[in-house]
Amino acid sequence: MNLSLPPFWPPVAVSGVLLLLTWALTLADTLNLIEATNLATLLAWAFLVIELPRLNRKQRLPILILIAAGFGFALWAWSRGGGFDLLHMMREHLKLVMLLAAVNFIRLATRLYPGGKSSGIRSFGLTLGGMHLFSSVANFSSLVLIGDQIQRDGRISPLSYILLSRGFSLAIFWSPFLSMIPLILEQVPGVQMPQVYPWALTLVVLGMAVTLIEAKLRYGDELATYQGYPIRPASLFLPGILIGTLLISHRLFPNTPMVAIVSAVAVLIPTTLMGWRNGLAGGLDTLKKHITTQLPNGRPEVSLFLAAGFLAAGVKACISSGLISFPFEQTSAMVAIITMLAIVIIASLGVHQFALFAIFAGLMHNVTATPTLMAIAYIMGVSLSMSGSVFSGLNFIVQGQYQVGNREILRHNLPYTLLMLLLTSLILLVMEAAGIQ
């Protein structure tokens, strides 16, 4: 339940402006236009303080635990002679907050157009592919936009659930507009995405193939008459423009951090398209409403990332002080496999997958000798946790919108999770044998 707020508590409109200012100041700072890290950090945490009571208990408790744990680690390091820089800890994930605020603007120009009618495996496959591509920029809103088209009487069938969860969770392997790729770039030292992408895309293809085969073997009766929601290519106009602009911008400005380019493109392109469609006056009115009503709805993700960064900073302080020693001298395929398994297992117990990534990436920062292997392990661990953990944000949305139970989530995902863990482990061993680090 949400906490009752006193009359003087700032409205959500104030939170929206705070998050917008955090985005603008962090972007300008990242581009070396001004020095605004401290101010942006304080604004981001002011947003968290204001919006924390508006979260429900399930959302609020993990955030408070992460912050408390971060304090605990930092105080432990300080008691043993380490430094204690609270502001430095608070800004650990500031650039990711900038990204989360930016991608929230994509919905301003999101349009979904139905394609031709079909049934059976063709309909399922086309809807799965459309969901995958559409969610690469539409983020969590894609679950509801497409889910509402394939629900029946407020519920979704097993195939429809698989379609939503797999289509979305596999998109994090390659889309810079979801959180994982920017996280990898920020937290994994020495990683080069051109080396990661071929293997990441291979796993996406494998995941899609496993999903199609599973649909035929486990849900054959439903698949034979399945009525999905294939989308027209016009629905992918915005994703195409965003990704195309991103690639061109990165080519023109190769030294500009990718997270800054993504954060700028994610705001400027949708806002421009929305203004072109609605006109200047209508566009400004829509933009104002978005900032004051829709932007604050990013409170769960923004708060979680700030809290996870705070914990990661505390863990790093203990590592720097020699209080936490890593059991391996350097990473390897086996370390990557163990880490991937740990993320999936611990996430299934209720710890958020992105918080786990922040913890493991912090622990292994100084011993990461195989950044490509670790990137693949991190992404797969987070992807499988998103689709398979009953505590993930994806499954919270699906549970709330379409009445999918916890047992159903586990039953639909467990075989897929186990098989993908096995296949990814084999691929990581092959990568190591081929000399890929």
Coordinates of C-alpha atoms in Angstrom, one line a residue:
M1 CA 0.0 0.0 0.0
N2 CA 1.1 3.6 -0.6
L3 CA 1.8 5.8 2.4
S4 CA -0.6 8.6 3.2
L5 CA 1.0 12.0 2.4
P6 CA 0.7 15.2 4.4
P7 CA -1.0 18.2 2.8
F8 CA 2.3 20.0 2.3
W9 CA 3.9 17.2 0.3
P10 CA 5.1 18.2 -3.1
P11 CA 2.8 17.1 -6.0
V12 CA 3.9 14.8 -8.8
A13 CA 4.3 17.9 -11.1
V14 CA 7.2 19.0 -9.0
S15 CA 8.8 15.6 -9.3
G16 CA 8.5 15.7 -13.0
V17 CA 10.3 19.0 -13.2
L18 CA 13.0 17.7 -10.9
L19 CA 13.6 14.6 -13.1
L20 CA 13.6 16.8 -16.3
L21 CA 16.2 19.1 -14.7
T22 CA 18.3 16.0 -13.6
W23 CA 18.2 14.8 -17.3
A24 CA 19.2 18.2 -18.7
L25 CA 22.0 18.9 -16.2
T26 CA 23.5 15.4 -16.4
L27 CA 23.4 15.5 -20.1
A28 CA 25.2 18.9 -20.2
D29 CA 27.7 17.6 -17.7
T30 CA 28.4 14.4 -19.6
L31 CA 29.0 16.5 -22.8
N32 CA 31.4 18.7 -20.8
L33 CA 29.3 21.8 -21.4
I34 CA 29.0 22.6 -17.7
E35 CA 30.0 21.1 -14.3
A36 CA 26.7 20.1 -12.7
T37 CA 27.2 16.6 -11.3
N38 CA 26.6 17.6 -7.7
L39 CA 23.5 19.6 -8.4
A40 CA 22.0 16.9 -10.7
T41 CA 22.7 14.3 -8.0
L42 CA 20.8 16.3 -5.3
L43 CA 17.9 16.8 -7.7
A44 CA 17.7 13.1 -8.5
W45 CA 17.7 12.2 -4.8
A46 CA 15.1 14.9 -4.1
F47 CA 13.0 13.1 -6.7
L48 CA 13.5 9.8 -4.8
V49 CA 12.6 11.3 -1.5
I50 CA 9.4 12.9 -2.8
E51 CA 8.3 9.9 -4.8
L52 CA 9.3 7.1 -2.4
P53 CA 6.0 7.3 -0.4
R54 CA 4.0 7.0 -3.6
L55 CA 5.5 3.5 -4.3
N56 CA 3.7 0.5 -3.0
R57 CA 5.3 -1.6 -0.2
K58 CA 6.7 -4.2 -2.6
Q59 CA 8.5 -1.5 -4.6
R60 CA 9.6 0.6 -1.6
L61 CA 11.1 -2.1 0.6
P62 CA 13.8 -3.3 -1.7
I63 CA 14.9 0.3 -2.3
L64 CA 15.2 1.0 1.4
I65 CA 17.1 -2.2 1.9
L66 CA 19.6 -1.4 -0.9
I67 CA 20.2 2.1 0.6
A68 CA 20.6 0.7 4.1
A69 CA 23.0 -1.9 2.8
G70 CA 25.0 0.8 1.0
F71 CA 25.3 2.8 4.2
G72 CA 26.3 -0.4 6.0
F73 CA 29.2 -1.2 3.6
A74 CA 30.3 2.5 3.5
L75 CA 30.4 2.8 7.3
W76 CA 32.3 -0.5 7.5
A77 CA 34.9 0.8 5.1
W78 CA 35.1 4.2 7.0
S79 CA 35.5 2.4 10.3
R80 CA 38.6 0.7 8.9
G81 CA 40.2 3.8 7.6
G82 CA 38.5 4.2 4.2
G83 CA 36.9 7.4 2.9
F84 CA 33.2 8.3 3.3
D85 CA 32.0 10.5 0.5
L86 CA 28.2 10.5 0.6
L87 CA 27.7 12.6 -2.5
H88 CA 30.0 10.4 -4.5
M89 CA 28.0 7.4 -3.5
M90 CA 24.7 9.1 -4.4
R91 CA 25.9 9.8 -8.0
E92 CA 27.0 6.3 -8.8
H93 CA 24.1 5.7 -11.3
L94 CA 23.3 9.3 -12.2
K95 CA 23.9 8.8 -15.9
L96 CA 21.5 5.8 -15.9
V97 CA 18.9 8.0 -14.2
M98 CA 19.4 10.4 -17.1
L99 CA 18.8 7.6 -19.5
L100 CA 15.6 6.4 -17.7
A101 CA 14.2 9.9 -17.8
A102 CA 15.1 10.2 -21.5
V103 CA 13.5 7.0 -22.7
N104 CA 10.3 8.0 -20.9
F105 CA 9.8 10.6 -23.7
I106 CA 9.7 7.9 -26.4
R107 CA 6.0 7.2 -25.7
L108 CA 5.2 10.7 -26.9
A109 CA 5.6 9.5 -30.5
T110 CA 4.8 5.8 -30.1
R111 CA 2.2 4.5 -32.5
L112 CA 0.9 0.9 -32.9
Y113 CA -0.7 -0.1 -36.2
P114 CA -2.3 -3.6 -36.7
G115 CA -1.1 -5.7 -39.6
G116 CA -2.9 -8.3 -41.7
K117 CA -4.9 -11.0 -39.9
S118 CA -3.4 -14.5 -39.6
S119 CA -3.5 -17.4 -37.3
G120 CA -1.5 -20.3 -36.0
I121 CA 2.3 -20.3 -35.8
R122 CA 2.6 -17.6 -38.4
S123 CA 0.5 -15.2 -36.2
F124 CA 2.4 -16.2 -33.1
G125 CA 5.8 -15.7 -34.8
L126 CA 4.9 -12.4 -36.4
T127 CA 3.5 -11.0 -33.1
L128 CA 6.6 -12.3 -31.2
G129 CA 8.9 -10.6 -33.7
G130 CA 6.9 -7.4 -33.7
M131 CA 6.8 -7.3 -29.9
H132 CA 10.6 -7.8 -29.8
L133 CA 11.3 -4.9 -32.1
F134 CA 8.6 -2.6 -30.8
S135 CA 9.7 -3.1 -27.2
S136 CA 13.3 -2.2 -28.0
V137 CA 12.4 1.4 -27.7
A138 CA 8.9 1.4 -26.2
N139 CA 10.1 -0.2 -23.0
F140 CA 7.5 -1.5 -20.5
S141 CA 4.7 0.4 -22.3
S142 CA 5.0 -2.2 -25.1
L143 CA 3.7 -4.9 -22.7
V144 CA 0.4 -3.1 -22.2
L145 CA 0.1 -1.8 -25.7
I146 CA 0.4 -5.2 -27.3
G147 CA -0.9 -7.1 -24.3
D148 CA -4.3 -5.2 -24.6
Q149 CA -4.6 -6.4 -28.2
I150 CA -4.1 -10.1 -27.4
Q151 CA -5.9 -10.3 -24.1
R152 CA -9.3 -12.0 -23.8
D153 CA -11.7 -10.9 -21.0
G154 CA -8.8 -9.3 -19.1
R155 CA -6.6 -12.4 -19.2
I156 CA -3.9 -13.6 -21.5
S157 CA -3.2 -17.2 -22.6
P158 CA 0.1 -19.1 -22.0
L159 CA 1.3 -18.3 -25.5
S160 CA 0.4 -14.7 -25.2
Y161 CA 2.3 -14.5 -21.9
I162 CA 5.4 -16.2 -23.4
L163 CA 5.2 -13.8 -26.4
L164 CA 5.2 -10.7 -24.2
S165 CA 7.9 -11.9 -21.7
R166 CA 10.3 -13.4 -24.2
G167 CA 9.9 -10.6 -26.8
F168 CA 10.7 -8.0 -24.2
S169 CA 13.4 -9.7 -22.2
L170 CA 15.4 -10.6 -25.3
A171 CA 15.4 -7.0 -26.5
I172 CA 17.8 -6.0 -23.7
F173 CA 20.6 -7.9 -25.6
W174 CA 21.0 -5.3 -28.2
S175 CA 18.7 -2.2 -27.7
P176 CA 20.6 0.8 -26.3
F177 CA 17.2 2.3 -25.3
L178 CA 16.7 -0.3 -22.7
S179 CA 18.9 -0.1 -19.5
M180 CA 21.2 -3.1 -20.0
I181 CA 23.5 -2.0 -22.8
P182 CA 24.3 1.4 -21.1
L183 CA 24.8 -0.4 -17.8
I184 CA 27.3 -2.7 -19.5
L185 CA 29.2 0.2 -21.0
E186 CA 29.2 2.0 -17.7
Q187 CA 30.1 -0.8 -15.3
V188 CA 32.2 -3.4 -17.2
P189 CA 35.7 -2.1 -17.7
G190 CA 37.3 -2.6 -21.1
V191 CA 34.1 -3.8 -22.8
Q192 CA 33.8 -3.2 -26.5
M193 CA 30.2 -3.6 -27.8
P194 CA 31.3 -4.6 -31.4
Q195 CA 32.8 -7.7 -29.8
V196 CA 29.7 -8.3 -27.7
Y197 CA 27.0 -7.8 -30.3
P198 CA 27.7 -10.9 -32.5
W199 CA 27.3 -13.2 -29.5
A200 CA 24.4 -11.3 -28.0
L201 CA 22.5 -11.4 -31.3
T202 CA 23.3 -15.1 -31.6
L203 CA 21.7 -15.7 -28.2
V204 CA 18.6 -13.6 -29.3
V205 CA 18.2 -15.9 -32.3
L206 CA 18.6 -18.9 -30.1
G207 CA 16.1 -17.5 -27.6
M208 CA 13.5 -16.9 -30.4
A209 CA 14.1 -20.3 -31.8
V210 CA 13.7 -22.0 -28.4
T211 CA 10.5 -20.1 -27.9
L212 CA 9.0 -21.1 -31.2
I213 CA 10.0 -24.8 -30.7
E214 CA 8.6 -24.7 -27.1
A215 CA 5.3 -23.2 -28.3
K216 CA 4.9 -26.0 -30.8
L217 CA 5.9 -28.8 -28.4
R218 CA 4.2 -27.5 -25.2
Y219 CA 1.2 -25.5 -26.4
G220 CA 0.5 -27.1 -29.8
D221 CA -3.3 -27.1 -29.4
E222 CA -3.4 -23.4 -28.7
L223 CA -0.8 -22.6 -31.3
A224 CA -2.8 -24.2 -34.1
T225 CA -5.6 -21.6 -33.8
Y226 CA -3.6 -18.8 -32.1
Q227 CA -4.8 -15.3 -33.0
G228 CA -2.0 -12.8 -32.3
Y229 CA -1.5 -9.2 -33.2
P230 CA 1.0 -8.8 -36.0
I231 CA 2.0 -5.2 -36.4
R232 CA 2.5 -3.2 -39.6
P233 CA 6.0 -2.0 -40.5
A234 CA 4.7 1.5 -39.9
S235 CA 4.7 0.7 -36.2
L236 CA 8.5 0.3 -36.4
F237 CA 9.0 3.8 -37.9
L238 CA 10.0 5.3 -34.6
P239 CA 12.3 2.5 -33.6
G240 CA 14.0 2.7 -37.0
I241 CA 14.4 6.5 -36.8
L242 CA 15.8 6.3 -33.2
I243 CA 18.3 3.6 -33.9
G244 CA 19.3 5.1 -37.3
T245 CA 19.9 8.5 -35.7
L246 CA 21.8 6.9 -32.9
L247 CA 24.1 5.0 -35.2
I248 CA 24.8 8.1 -37.4
S249 CA 25.4 10.3 -34.3
H250 CA 27.8 7.8 -32.9
R251 CA 29.7 7.7 -36.2
L252 CA 29.9 11.5 -36.4
F253 CA 30.8 11.8 -32.7
P254 CA 32.7 8.7 -31.8
N255 CA 34.2 10.2 -28.6
T256 CA 30.9 11.2 -27.2
P257 CA 29.7 8.7 -24.5
M258 CA 27.0 6.4 -25.9
V259 CA 24.7 7.0 -22.9
A260 CA 24.7 10.8 -23.7
I261 CA 23.8 10.2 -27.3
V262 CA 21.0 7.8 -26.4
S263 CA 19.7 10.2 -23.8
A264 CA 19.7 13.1 -26.3
V265 CA 18.1 11.2 -29.2
A266 CA 15.5 9.6 -26.9
V267 CA 14.1 13.0 -26.1
L268 CA 14.7 15.1 -29.2
I269 CA 13.4 12.7 -31.9
P270 CA 10.0 11.8 -30.2
T271 CA 9.5 15.4 -29.1
T272 CA 10.1 16.6 -32.6
L273 CA 7.8 14.0 -34.2
M274 CA 5.0 14.8 -31.6
G275 CA 5.3 18.5 -32.3
W276 CA 5.1 17.8 -36.1
R277 CA 2.0 15.8 -35.7
N278 CA 0.2 18.0 -33.1
G279 CA 1.4 21.4 -34.1
L280 CA 3.4 23.8 -31.9
A281 CA 0.6 24.8 -29.5
G282 CA -0.7 21.2 -29.2
G283 CA 2.8 19.8 -28.9
L284 CA 3.8 22.2 -26.1
D285 CA 0.6 21.3 -24.2
T286 CA 1.2 17.6 -24.6
L287 CA 4.8 18.0 -23.6
K288 CA 3.8 19.9 -20.4
K289 CA 1.3 17.2 -19.5
H290 CA 3.9 14.5 -20.0
I291 CA 6.5 16.2 -17.8
T292 CA 4.1 16.9 -15.0
T293 CA 2.0 13.7 -15.0
Q294 CA 3.7 10.9 -17.0
L295 CA 7.4 11.5 -16.3
P296 CA 7.1 11.0 -12.5
N297 CA 5.7 7.5 -13.2
G298 CA 9.3 6.4 -13.7
R299 CA 9.6 6.5 -9.9
P300 CA 10.1 2.7 -9.4
E301 CA 12.9 2.4 -11.9
V302 CA 14.6 5.7 -11.1
S303 CA 14.5 5.0 -7.3
L304 CA 15.8 1.4 -7.8
F305 CA 18.7 2.5 -9.9
L306 CA 19.7 5.2 -7.5
A307 CA 19.5 2.8 -4.6
A308 CA 21.4 0.0 -6.5
G309 CA 24.1 2.5 -7.4
F310 CA 24.3 3.6 -3.8
L311 CA 24.9 -0.1 -2.7
A312 CA 27.4 -0.6 -5.5
A313 CA 29.4 2.4 -4.3
G314 CA 29.4 1.0 -0.7
V315 CA 30.6 -2.3 -2.0
K316 CA 33.4 -0.6 -4.0
A317 CA 34.5 1.3 -0.9
C318 CA 34.9 -2.0 1.0
I319 CA 36.8 -3.5 -1.9
S320 CA 39.1 -0.5 -2.0
S321 CA 39.7 -0.8 1.7
G322 CA 40.6 -4.5 1.3
L323 CA 37.6 -5.6 3.4
I324 CA 36.1 -7.7 0.6
S325 CA 38.3 -10.0 -1.3
F326 CA 37.2 -11.7 -4.5
P327 CA 37.8 -15.5 -4.6
F328 CA 39.2 -15.3 -8.1
E329 CA 42.3 -13.5 -9.3
Q330 CA 40.6 -12.8 -12.7
T331 CA 37.4 -13.6 -14.5
S332 CA 37.0 -16.5 -16.9
A333 CA 34.3 -18.4 -18.7
M334 CA 33.6 -20.4 -15.5
V335 CA 33.4 -17.2 -13.4
A336 CA 31.0 -15.8 -16.0
I337 CA 28.8 -18.9 -15.8
I338 CA 28.8 -18.9 -12.0
T339 CA 27.8 -15.2 -12.0
M340 CA 25.0 -15.7 -14.5
L341 CA 23.6 -18.6 -12.4
A342 CA 23.9 -16.5 -9.2
I343 CA 22.0 -13.6 -10.8
V344 CA 19.1 -15.9 -11.9
I345 CA 18.9 -17.8 -8.6
I346 CA 19.1 -14.8 -6.3
A347 CA 16.7 -12.8 -8.4
S348 CA 14.2 -15.6 -8.1
L349 CA 14.3 -15.0 -4.3
G350 CA 13.2 -11.4 -4.7
V351 CA 16.4 -9.3 -5.2
H352 CA 16.0 -7.1 -8.3
Q353 CA 18.2 -8.2 -11.3
F354 CA 19.6 -4.8 -11.9
A355 CA 20.7 -4.4 -8.3
L356 CA 22.4 -7.8 -8.6
F357 CA 24.2 -6.7 -11.7
A358 CA 25.4 -3.6 -9.9
I359 CA 26.7 -5.7 -7.0
F360 CA 28.5 -8.3 -9.1
A361 CA 29.9 -5.7 -11.5
G362 CA 31.2 -3.7 -8.5
L363 CA 32.7 -6.9 -6.9
M364 CA 34.5 -7.8 -10.2
H365 CA 35.5 -4.4 -11.4
N366 CA 39.2 -4.8 -10.6
V367 CA 39.5 -8.5 -11.7
T368 CA 37.5 -8.3 -15.0
A369 CA 40.0 -9.7 -17.5
T370 CA 37.3 -11.1 -19.9
P371 CA 34.8 -8.2 -20.4
T372 CA 33.1 -9.8 -23.4
L373 CA 32.4 -13.0 -21.5
M374 CA 31.2 -11.1 -18.5
A375 CA 29.0 -8.9 -20.6
I376 CA 27.2 -11.9 -22.1
A377 CA 26.8 -13.5 -18.7
Y378 CA 25.4 -10.3 -17.1
I379 CA 22.9 -9.7 -20.0
M380 CA 21.7 -13.3 -20.0
G381 CA 21.4 -13.4 -16.2
V382 CA 19.3 -10.2 -16.2
S383 CA 17.2 -11.3 -19.3
L384 CA 16.3 -14.7 -17.7
S385 CA 15.5 -13.0 -14.4
M386 CA 13.2 -10.5 -16.2
S387 CA 11.2 -13.2 -17.8
G388 CA 11.4 -15.9 -15.1
S389 CA 11.4 -14.2 -11.8
V390 CA 8.0 -13.6 -10.3
F391 CA 9.5 -10.4 -8.7
S392 CA 10.6 -8.7 -11.9
G393 CA 9.1 -5.5 -13.1
L394 CA 8.0 -7.2 -16.3
N395 CA 6.0 -9.9 -14.4
F396 CA 4.6 -7.4 -11.9
I397 CA 3.1 -5.6 -14.9
V398 CA 1.7 -8.8 -16.5
Q399 CA 0.4 -10.0 -13.1
G400 CA -1.4 -6.7 -12.5
Q401 CA -2.8 -6.2 -16.0
Y402 CA -3.7 -9.7 -17.1
Q403 CA -4.1 -11.9 -13.9
V404 CA -1.2 -14.2 -14.5
G405 CA -0.3 -16.2 -11.3
N406 CA 3.1 -16.9 -9.9
R407 CA 2.8 -20.6 -10.5
E408 CA 1.9 -20.0 -14.1
I409 CA 4.9 -17.7 -14.5
L410 CA 7.3 -20.4 -13.1
R411 CA 5.7 -23.2 -15.1
H412 CA 5.9 -21.3 -18.4
N413 CA 9.4 -20.1 -17.9
L414 CA 11.4 -22.8 -16.1
P415 CA 12.2 -25.1 -19.1
Y416 CA 13.2 -22.1 -21.2
T417 CA 15.4 -20.7 -18.3
L418 CA 17.2 -24.0 -17.8
L419 CA 17.8 -24.5 -21.5
M420 CA 19.1 -21.0 -22.1
L421 CA 21.4 -21.3 -19.1
L422 CA 22.8 -24.5 -20.5
L423 CA 23.2 -23.1 -24.1
T424 CA 24.8 -19.8 -22.8
S425 CA 27.2 -21.7 -20.6
L426 CA 28.3 -23.8 -23.6
I427 CA 28.7 -20.6 -25.7
L428 CA 30.8 -19.0 -23.0
L429 CA 33.1 -22.0 -23.0
V430 CA 33.4 -21.9 -26.7
M431 CA 34.2 -18.2 -26.7
E432 CA 37.0 -18.8 -24.2
A433 CA 38.4 -21.7 -26.2
A434 CA 38.4 -19.4 -29.2
G435 CA 40.5 -16.8 -27.3
I436 CA 37.7 -14.3 -26.9
Q437 CA 38.0 -12.2 -23.8

